Amino acid sequence: MLEKDILEVLVSEEQIEEIAQRLGNQLSEDYRDKFPLVIGLLKGCIPFMGKLMTRMDIHMEVGFMDVSSYHGGIESSGDIKINKDLGIPVQDRHIILTEDIVDTGRTLKVVMDLLTYRGAKSVEIATLLDKPEGRIVTLEPKYVGTTIPKEFVVGYGLDYEEKYRNLPYVGILKPEVYNK
Ligand code: IMP
């Protein structure tokens, strides 16, 4: 049913599996003995963070924050709001922020600065997708699944008006869906 609204599959289920395995191995090496705090930014992080953490063979703690930048449309508003804070002290912790996508970078920049201000020892980003052409602030995610062009995509956590997050792959939405 959801598939009829998708113009093109950009990152398939198989590719997502490979990405999670590759990044999971890399993170396991880099964070061995560091007991990282893996923070997911709700709600887009859910499928990717879920898969990625099961591909990491080390001890970790998980936490969530809900920070919004998009308000239902397809353009970033630049207006960032913390809807749910972490609730875990981050002093001297190594943080891995997991995201579905980095676009302008504004959301993550705000969160990274906040965690650094609260005393985190290190903060790195693990993202399924990176749209470097969309970048407005200087931000270099260290762990990137794959780079995509400046297209509006949905699926695997990414939504359009709260829908399509449950697609098992990442795809480009047919323009008529959001021109309705
Ligand atoms: P940034 O602050 O512009 O980097 O925005 C990051 C957030 O914007 C992501 O967590 C998504 O929620 C949303 N976003 C950015 N690009 C897309 C897209 O192509 N589809 C759906 N949501 C997107």
Short mmCIF file of N, CA, C and O in Angstrom, two decimals, residues 23 26-31 34 36-41 48-49 52 56 61 63 65 90 93-100 102 107-109 111-116 119-128 138-144:
data_model
loop_
_atom_site.label_atom_id
_atom_site.label_comp_id
_atom_site.label_asym_id
_atom_site.label_seq_id
_atom_site.Cartn_x
_atom_site.Cartn_y
_atom_site.Cartn_z
N LEU A 23 28.96 -0.02 10.10
CA LEU A 23 29.09 1.00 11.14
C LEU A 23 29.15 0.36 12.52
O LEU A 23 29.87 0.81 13.41
N GLN A 26 32.65 -0.83 13.12
CA GLN A 26 33.53 0.33 13.33
C GLN A 26 33.33 0.92 14.74
O GLN A 26 34.29 1.18 15.46
N LEU A 27 32.06 1.07 15.13
CA LEU A 27 31.76 1.63 16.46
C LEU A 27 32.22 0.69 17.57
O LEU A 27 32.72 1.15 18.60
N SER A 28 32.08 -0.61 17.34
CA SER A 28 32.52 -1.58 18.35
C SER A 28 34.02 -1.46 18.59
O SER A 28 34.49 -1.55 19.72
N GLU A 29 34.77 -1.23 17.51
CA GLU A 29 36.22 -1.05 17.65
C GLU A 29 36.55 0.26 18.34
O GLU A 29 37.35 0.30 19.27
N ASP A 30 35.92 1.33 17.86
CA ASP A 30 36.26 2.67 18.38
C ASP A 30 35.82 2.89 19.83
O ASP A 30 36.40 3.72 20.53
N TYR A 31 34.77 2.19 20.26
CA TYR A 31 34.24 2.45 21.61
C TYR A 31 34.42 1.30 22.59
O TYR A 31 33.82 1.29 23.65
N LYS A 34 34.74 1.81 26.41
CA LYS A 34 34.37 3.22 26.68
C LYS A 34 32.94 3.34 27.21
O LYS A 34 32.51 4.42 27.58
N PRO A 36 29.91 3.60 25.81
CA PRO A 36 29.29 4.81 25.25
C PRO A 36 27.82 4.94 25.62
O PRO A 36 27.14 3.94 25.91
N LEU A 37 27.36 6.17 25.59
CA LEU A 37 25.94 6.46 25.74
C LEU A 37 25.42 6.73 24.33
O LEU A 37 25.83 7.71 23.69
N VAL A 38 24.59 5.82 23.84
CA VAL A 38 24.06 5.96 22.48
C VAL A 38 22.73 6.68 22.57
O VAL A 38 21.78 6.18 23.18
N ILE A 39 22.68 7.88 22.00
CA ILE A 39 21.46 8.69 22.11
C ILE A 39 20.76 8.74 20.76
O ILE A 39 21.36 9.06 19.74
N GLY A 40 19.48 8.41 20.80
CA GLY A 40 18.67 8.48 19.58
C GLY A 40 17.83 9.73 19.60
O GLY A 40 17.28 10.12 20.63
N LEU A 41 17.78 10.38 18.44
CA LEU A 41 16.92 11.55 18.32
C LEU A 41 15.58 11.09 17.75
O LEU A 41 15.50 10.64 16.61
N PHE A 48 16.76 2.72 12.56
CA PHE A 48 18.20 2.61 12.34
C PHE A 48 18.96 2.39 13.64
O PHE A 48 19.84 1.54 13.72
N MET A 49 18.59 3.12 14.68
CA MET A 49 19.27 2.93 15.96
C MET A 49 19.03 1.50 16.46
O MET A 49 19.95 0.84 16.97
N LEU A 52 21.29 -0.72 14.37
CA LEU A 52 22.71 -0.44 14.60
C LEU A 52 23.18 -0.98 15.96
O LEU A 52 24.25 -1.59 16.06
N MET A 56 26.37 -3.85 17.31
CA MET A 56 27.52 -3.40 18.12
C MET A 56 27.75 -4.41 19.23
O MET A 56 26.86 -4.65 20.05
N GLU A 61 25.01 2.18 26.90
CA GLU A 61 23.76 2.61 27.52
C GLU A 61 22.98 3.34 26.43
O GLU A 61 23.60 3.97 25.56
N GLY A 63 19.79 6.11 25.36
CA GLY A 63 18.92 7.19 25.82
C GLY A 63 18.28 7.87 24.62
O GLY A 63 18.71 7.65 23.49
N MET A 65 16.31 11.59 23.03
CA MET A 65 15.90 12.99 23.11
C MET A 65 14.93 13.23 21.96
O MET A 65 15.03 12.58 20.92
N VAL A 90 25.51 13.43 31.48
CA VAL A 90 26.44 13.10 30.39
C VAL A 90 27.89 13.46 30.75
O VAL A 90 28.80 13.23 29.95
N ARG A 93 31.01 11.38 29.74
CA ARG A 93 30.58 10.22 28.93
C ARG A 93 30.97 10.40 27.46
O ARG A 93 31.04 11.52 26.96
N HIS A 94 31.19 9.26 26.80
CA HIS A 94 31.39 9.26 25.35
C HIS A 94 30.02 9.06 24.71
O HIS A 94 29.36 8.05 24.98
N ILE A 95 29.62 10.02 23.88
CA ILE A 95 28.27 9.99 23.31
C ILE A 95 28.30 9.67 21.82
O ILE A 95 29.10 10.23 21.07
N ILE A 96 27.40 8.79 21.43
CA ILE A 96 27.19 8.53 20.00
C ILE A 96 25.75 8.96 19.72
O ILE A 96 24.80 8.39 20.26
N LEU A 97 25.59 10.01 18.90
CA LEU A 97 24.26 10.50 18.57
C LEU A 97 23.79 9.78 17.31
O LEU A 97 24.47 9.87 16.27
N THR A 98 22.67 9.09 17.37
CA THR A 98 22.21 8.38 16.17
C THR A 98 21.03 9.12 15.54
O THR A 98 20.11 9.54 16.23
N GLU A 99 21.12 9.25 14.24
CA GLU A 99 20.12 10.01 13.48
C GLU A 99 19.73 9.26 12.22
O GLU A 99 20.49 8.40 11.76
N ASP A 100 18.60 9.62 11.66
CA ASP A 100 18.21 9.08 10.36
C ASP A 100 18.93 9.81 9.24
O ASP A 100 19.41 9.21 8.30
N VAL A 102 21.27 13.67 8.23
CA VAL A 102 21.80 15.02 8.53
C VAL A 102 21.60 15.84 7.26
O VAL A 102 22.08 15.46 6.19
N THR A 107 19.90 20.84 13.66
CA THR A 107 19.38 20.09 14.82
C THR A 107 20.54 19.48 15.60
O THR A 107 20.65 19.66 16.82
N LEU A 108 21.41 18.78 14.89
CA LEU A 108 22.51 18.08 15.57
C LEU A 108 23.51 19.05 16.17
O LEU A 108 24.10 18.76 17.20
N LYS A 109 23.72 20.17 15.51
CA LYS A 109 24.67 21.17 16.04
C LYS A 109 24.19 21.65 17.41
O LYS A 109 24.96 21.70 18.37
N VAL A 111 22.18 20.07 19.50
CA VAL A 111 22.26 18.97 20.46
C VAL A 111 23.73 18.71 20.86
O VAL A 111 24.03 18.53 22.04
N MET A 112 24.62 18.72 19.88
CA MET A 112 26.06 18.49 20.19
C MET A 112 26.58 19.57 21.13
O MET A 112 27.28 19.27 22.10
N ASP A 113 26.26 20.81 20.82
CA ASP A 113 26.72 21.93 21.67
C ASP A 113 26.17 21.79 23.09
O ASP A 113 26.87 22.03 24.06
N LEU A 114 24.91 21.38 23.20
CA LEU A 114 24.28 21.22 24.51
C LEU A 114 24.98 20.13 25.32
O LEU A 114 25.28 20.30 26.50
N LEU A 115 25.26 18.99 24.67
CA LEU A 115 25.88 17.86 25.37
C LEU A 115 27.33 18.20 25.76
O LEU A 115 27.80 17.82 26.83
N THR A 116 28.01 18.94 24.90
CA THR A 116 29.37 19.37 25.21
C THR A 116 29.35 20.33 26.40
O THR A 116 30.14 20.21 27.33
N GLY A 119 29.16 18.71 29.65
CA GLY A 119 30.36 18.02 30.12
C GLY A 119 30.68 16.69 29.48
O GLY A 119 31.51 15.93 30.01
N ALA A 120 30.04 16.37 28.33
CA ALA A 120 30.36 15.10 27.65
C ALA A 120 31.84 15.09 27.26
O ALA A 120 32.41 16.11 26.91
N LYS A 121 32.44 13.90 27.34
CA LYS A 121 33.86 13.76 27.01
C LYS A 121 34.07 13.80 25.50
O LYS A 121 35.05 14.35 25.01
N SER A 122 33.16 13.17 24.77
CA SER A 122 33.21 13.23 23.31
C SER A 122 31.80 13.07 22.77
O SER A 122 30.95 12.44 23.42
N VAL A 123 31.54 13.68 21.63
CA VAL A 123 30.23 13.54 20.98
C VAL A 123 30.47 13.31 19.48
O VAL A 123 31.10 14.15 18.83
N GLU A 124 30.01 12.17 18.98
CA GLU A 124 30.13 11.88 17.55
C GLU A 124 28.75 11.52 17.01
O GLU A 124 27.86 11.13 17.77
N ILE A 125 28.61 11.63 15.69
CA ILE A 125 27.33 11.34 15.06
C ILE A 125 27.40 10.07 14.22
O ILE A 125 28.35 9.88 13.47
N ALA A 126 26.39 9.23 14.38
CA ALA A 126 26.23 8.06 13.51
C ALA A 126 24.89 8.24 12.81
O ALA A 126 23.83 8.25 13.45
N THR A 127 24.93 8.43 11.50
CA THR A 127 23.70 8.68 10.75
C THR A 127 23.55 7.71 9.59
O THR A 127 24.54 7.36 8.95
N LEU A 128 22.32 7.30 9.34
CA LEU A 128 22.07 6.42 8.20
C LEU A 128 22.37 7.17 6.91
O LEU A 128 23.05 6.68 6.02
N THR A 138 28.54 24.20 10.02
CA THR A 138 29.68 23.31 9.87
C THR A 138 29.51 22.12 10.79
O THR A 138 29.46 22.28 12.02
N LEU A 139 29.38 20.94 10.20
CA LEU A 139 29.15 19.73 10.98
C LEU A 139 29.56 18.54 10.14
O LEU A 139 29.12 18.38 9.00
N GLU A 140 30.43 17.71 10.68
CA GLU A 140 30.97 16.56 9.94
C GLU A 140 30.61 15.28 10.67
O GLU A 140 31.30 14.90 11.62
N PRO A 141 29.54 14.57 10.27
CA PRO A 141 29.25 13.32 10.96
C PRO A 141 30.37 12.30 10.72
O PRO A 141 30.82 12.13 9.59
N LYS A 142 30.84 11.65 11.79
CA LYS A 142 31.97 10.73 11.66
C LYS A 142 31.55 9.38 11.06
O LYS A 142 32.29 8.77 10.32
N TYR A 143 30.36 8.91 11.43
CA TYR A 143 29.89 7.61 10.96
C TYR A 143 28.67 7.80 10.05
O TYR A 143 27.58 8.11 10.53
N VAL A 144 28.89 7.64 8.74
CA VAL A 144 27.83 7.90 7.77
C VAL A 144 27.50 6.62 7.00
O VAL A 144 28.40 5.98 6.46
#
